XYZ file of C-alpha atoms in Angstrom:
248
model
C 7.438 33.687 7.099
C 9.324 30.707 7.292
C 9.340 27.326 9.438
C 11.254 26.672 12.398
C 14.899 25.513 12.421
C 13.880 22.343 14.285
C 11.810 21.274 10.903
C 14.917 21.726 8.932
C 16.970 19.841 11.087
C 14.941 17.013 12.018
C 14.142 16.416 8.121
C 17.855 16.694 7.470
C 18.474 15.345 3.994
C 14.886 13.392 3.368
C 13.632 14.034 0.123
C 9.975 12.846 1.079
C 8.734 14.787 4.349
C 6.165 12.174 4.980
C 5.774 8.604 5.665
C 5.910 7.718 2.320
C 8.921 5.425 0.561
C 10.126 6.704 -3.126
C 8.486 3.493 -3.957
C 5.123 4.202 -3.030
C 5.656 7.749 -4.553
C 5.986 6.157 -7.573
C 3.303 4.065 -7.410
C 1.104 6.487 -7.028
C 2.359 8.603 -9.809
C 1.466 5.509 -12.195
C -1.862 4.809 -10.519
C -2.974 8.125 -11.253
C -2.130 7.503 -15.116
C -0.496 10.918 -15.408
C -0.284 12.066 -19.055
C 2.565 14.190 -20.433
C 1.860 17.882 -20.042
C -0.538 17.711 -16.614
C -0.406 20.531 -14.915
C 0.274 19.799 -11.278
C -0.137 22.643 -8.154
C 1.748 20.914 -5.239
C 1.149 23.062 -1.866
C 3.191 22.583 0.881
C 5.561 20.651 -1.593
C 8.598 20.211 0.651
C 11.411 19.424 -0.878
C 9.720 19.025 -4.419
C 10.236 15.244 -4.677
C 6.911 14.748 -6.102
C 6.957 17.047 -8.854
C 10.559 16.732 -9.568
C 10.021 12.507 -10.142
C 7.154 12.970 -11.572
C 8.320 15.378 -14.370
C 11.191 12.959 -15.042
C 8.719 9.858 -14.876
C 5.559 10.946 -16.779
C 6.623 14.197 -17.993
C 4.334 16.726 -16.060
C 4.579 20.467 -15.547
C 3.833 22.258 -12.500
C 4.525 24.809 -9.559
C 5.310 24.008 -5.814
C 4.473 25.907 -3.040
C 6.122 26.064 0.426
C 6.672 28.149 3.509
C 10.457 27.033 4.258
C 13.170 28.750 2.466
C 15.372 25.591 2.784
C 12.919 22.974 1.460
C 12.295 25.534 -1.662
C 16.001 25.677 -2.485
C 16.571 22.163 -1.861
C 13.175 21.602 -4.387
C 15.181 23.754 -6.882
C 18.516 21.903 -6.738
C 16.582 18.514 -6.929
C 14.741 19.943 -9.764
C 17.990 21.000 -11.573
C 19.905 17.424 -10.511
C 17.423 15.616 -12.466
C 16.878 17.801 -15.102
C 13.623 18.833 -14.968
C 14.274 22.719 -13.771
C 12.703 23.773 -17.062
C 8.954 21.469 -16.291
C 8.822 22.721 -12.599
C 9.129 25.469 -10.302
C 9.339 26.204 -6.839
C 8.033 29.331 -5.237
C 8.755 30.032 -1.315
C 5.184 31.466 -0.033
C 2.042 30.847 1.602
C 0.556 27.773 -0.178
C -3.018 28.869 1.600
C -3.153 31.944 -0.335
C -1.388 30.969 -3.432
C -3.698 30.970 -6.601
C -2.090 29.631 -9.861
C -2.324 32.007 -13.382
C -4.661 29.344 -14.774
C -6.620 26.284 -12.935
C -4.431 23.050 -13.064
C -5.343 19.401 -13.818
C -4.209 18.258 -10.064
C -3.967 19.785 -7.157
C -1.791 18.312 -4.260
C -1.826 18.915 -0.464
C 0.059 15.723 0.974
C 0.506 16.012 4.646
C -0.596 19.237 5.106
C -4.534 19.772 5.782
C -3.470 22.541 8.711
C -3.790 25.070 5.706
C -7.498 24.335 5.731
C -8.017 23.845 8.784
C -8.297 20.351 8.169
C -9.473 18.007 5.277
C -12.644 19.926 4.117
C -11.430 23.087 4.612
C -8.509 22.008 2.070
C -10.012 20.214 -0.651
C -12.564 23.878 -0.820
C -8.495 25.399 -1.334
C -7.507 22.408 -3.489
C -10.845 22.909 -5.792
C -10.611 26.809 -6.171
C -7.322 25.948 -8.031
C -8.659 22.837 -10.387
C -9.840 23.113 -13.704
C -13.739 21.557 -14.007
C -13.169 17.724 -13.886
C -9.349 18.229 -12.198
C -7.892 15.691 -9.500
C -7.337 16.931 -5.980
C -4.701 14.907 -3.788
C -4.578 14.917 -0.420
C -2.309 13.604 2.239
C -3.554 12.791 5.780
C -3.731 10.430 9.107
C -6.269 8.021 10.085
C -6.724 6.008 13.152
C -5.264 2.233 12.479
C -6.774 1.109 15.615
C -9.427 2.986 17.508
C -6.813 4.654 20.480
C -8.044 3.411 23.713
C -7.061 6.509 26.063
C -5.887 9.549 26.032
C -2.228 8.902 26.035
C -2.785 7.185 22.680
C -4.144 9.958 21.095
C -1.234 12.271 22.914
C 1.122 9.560 21.744
C -0.017 10.058 18.173
C 0.338 13.532 18.125
C -2.990 14.571 18.379
C -5.522 16.494 21.269
C -8.566 13.989 20.647
C -9.328 11.247 18.950
C -11.425 13.773 16.758
C -8.740 14.934 15.025
C -8.360 11.993 12.837
C -11.097 9.707 11.241
C -10.186 6.098 10.831
C -10.071 4.858 7.347
C -14.011 4.427 6.587
C -14.689 7.735 8.508
C -11.995 9.861 6.001
C -13.492 7.968 2.924
C -16.887 9.050 4.125
C -16.143 12.418 4.472
C -14.973 12.833 1.025
C -18.266 11.795 -0.134
C -19.639 14.147 2.175
C -17.685 16.732 1.175
C -18.872 16.203 -2.576
C -15.971 14.269 -3.754
C -15.787 10.962 -5.387
C -12.571 8.224 -4.380
C -10.934 7.338 -7.189
C -7.421 5.987 -5.928
C -5.446 5.673 -2.948
C -1.850 4.660 -1.549
C -1.450 4.091 2.016
C 1.761 3.937 3.884
C 2.787 0.942 5.802
C 4.290 0.535 8.892
C 7.607 -0.218 7.131
C 7.452 3.372 5.582
C 6.610 4.987 9.095
C 9.114 3.635 10.635
C 11.515 4.615 7.717
C 10.488 8.356 8.332
C 10.015 8.114 11.610
C 13.872 6.493 12.295
C 15.367 8.933 9.658
C 14.596 11.578 11.959
C 16.377 10.442 15.098
C 19.648 9.822 12.885
C 19.305 13.363 11.966
C 18.641 14.598 15.399
C 21.955 12.708 16.879
C 24.000 13.894 14.392
C 22.928 17.182 14.596
C 23.479 16.824 18.155
C 26.946 15.481 18.233
C 28.023 18.599 16.270
C 25.770 21.241 17.592
C 25.983 20.316 21.576
C 26.054 23.995 22.638
C 23.403 25.552 20.175
C 20.275 26.805 21.702
C 18.127 24.451 20.239
C 20.485 21.423 21.566
C 18.343 20.812 24.969
C 14.623 20.550 22.936
C 15.953 18.519 20.724
C 17.728 15.938 23.121
C 14.430 15.837 24.778
C 12.741 14.942 21.744
C 15.197 12.533 20.528
C 14.888 10.510 23.915
C 11.245 10.767 23.463
C 10.030 10.229 19.995
C 11.376 6.727 19.520
C 9.441 5.013 22.642
C 6.323 7.019 21.612
C 6.663 5.858 17.958
C 6.749 2.078 18.820
C 4.465 2.313 21.484
C 1.916 4.695 19.956
C 1.923 5.925 16.268
C 3.340 2.758 14.306
C 0.267 0.500 15.671
C -2.803 3.120 15.502
C -2.156 5.752 13.275
C -1.964 5.268 9.352
C -1.321 7.398 6.992
C -2.216 7.828 3.264
C -2.674 9.891 -0.095
C -6.026 9.981 -1.605
C -7.103 10.855 -5.314
C -10.316 12.919 -5.389
C -12.431 13.926 -8.424
C -15.464 16.502 -7.665
C -18.967 14.881 -8.106
């Protein structure tokens, strides 16, 4: 059980594996008014930057679960680097099925709602892991601008317009599922650029060093096509944010 190697190559030395930058992640932590000792379960925790920096800055404790062995190892190294390895731990495993020993104060799935086949199913997963009155965090794309055609939809890595809501529709969906939206921090075009462009540099450096690798042709095509796709479609039409929710 692991992610394809291309994911690890693409993310390279990035610590935040979504369109947030460090400033936005810190803003979110402050906005949530996290108390020392707050227990967090981070599903699809990537390289652990959310848990590690919030443990350092706010004194939270918690567990991150991710399917990638490389990302899990990087998260453990980051926890040691920041001196929080006694407060947070990282588990290699299936985030959708992982159950903590006790319900947590905050359960997160930031940018991986595929674990529940969409927002509604992911909220159900998070709800089953929360204490009464606990908070869920969901990271999810949304349409900034209504896509005019199927080429735009596919350029944003969607199969149809229905794959994403617009922002009012997404907020409405939270309410329909029985949750109050209590905070949100949204990516902007600059943070999208920083995330997307970092992939291009990672890919180019890897290609320069691995020209004969079996993945080289596939990743060469990605590096050729993705910058055009990003500037033509994704940065204009697709938004992304993290939404804090409490069940009604």
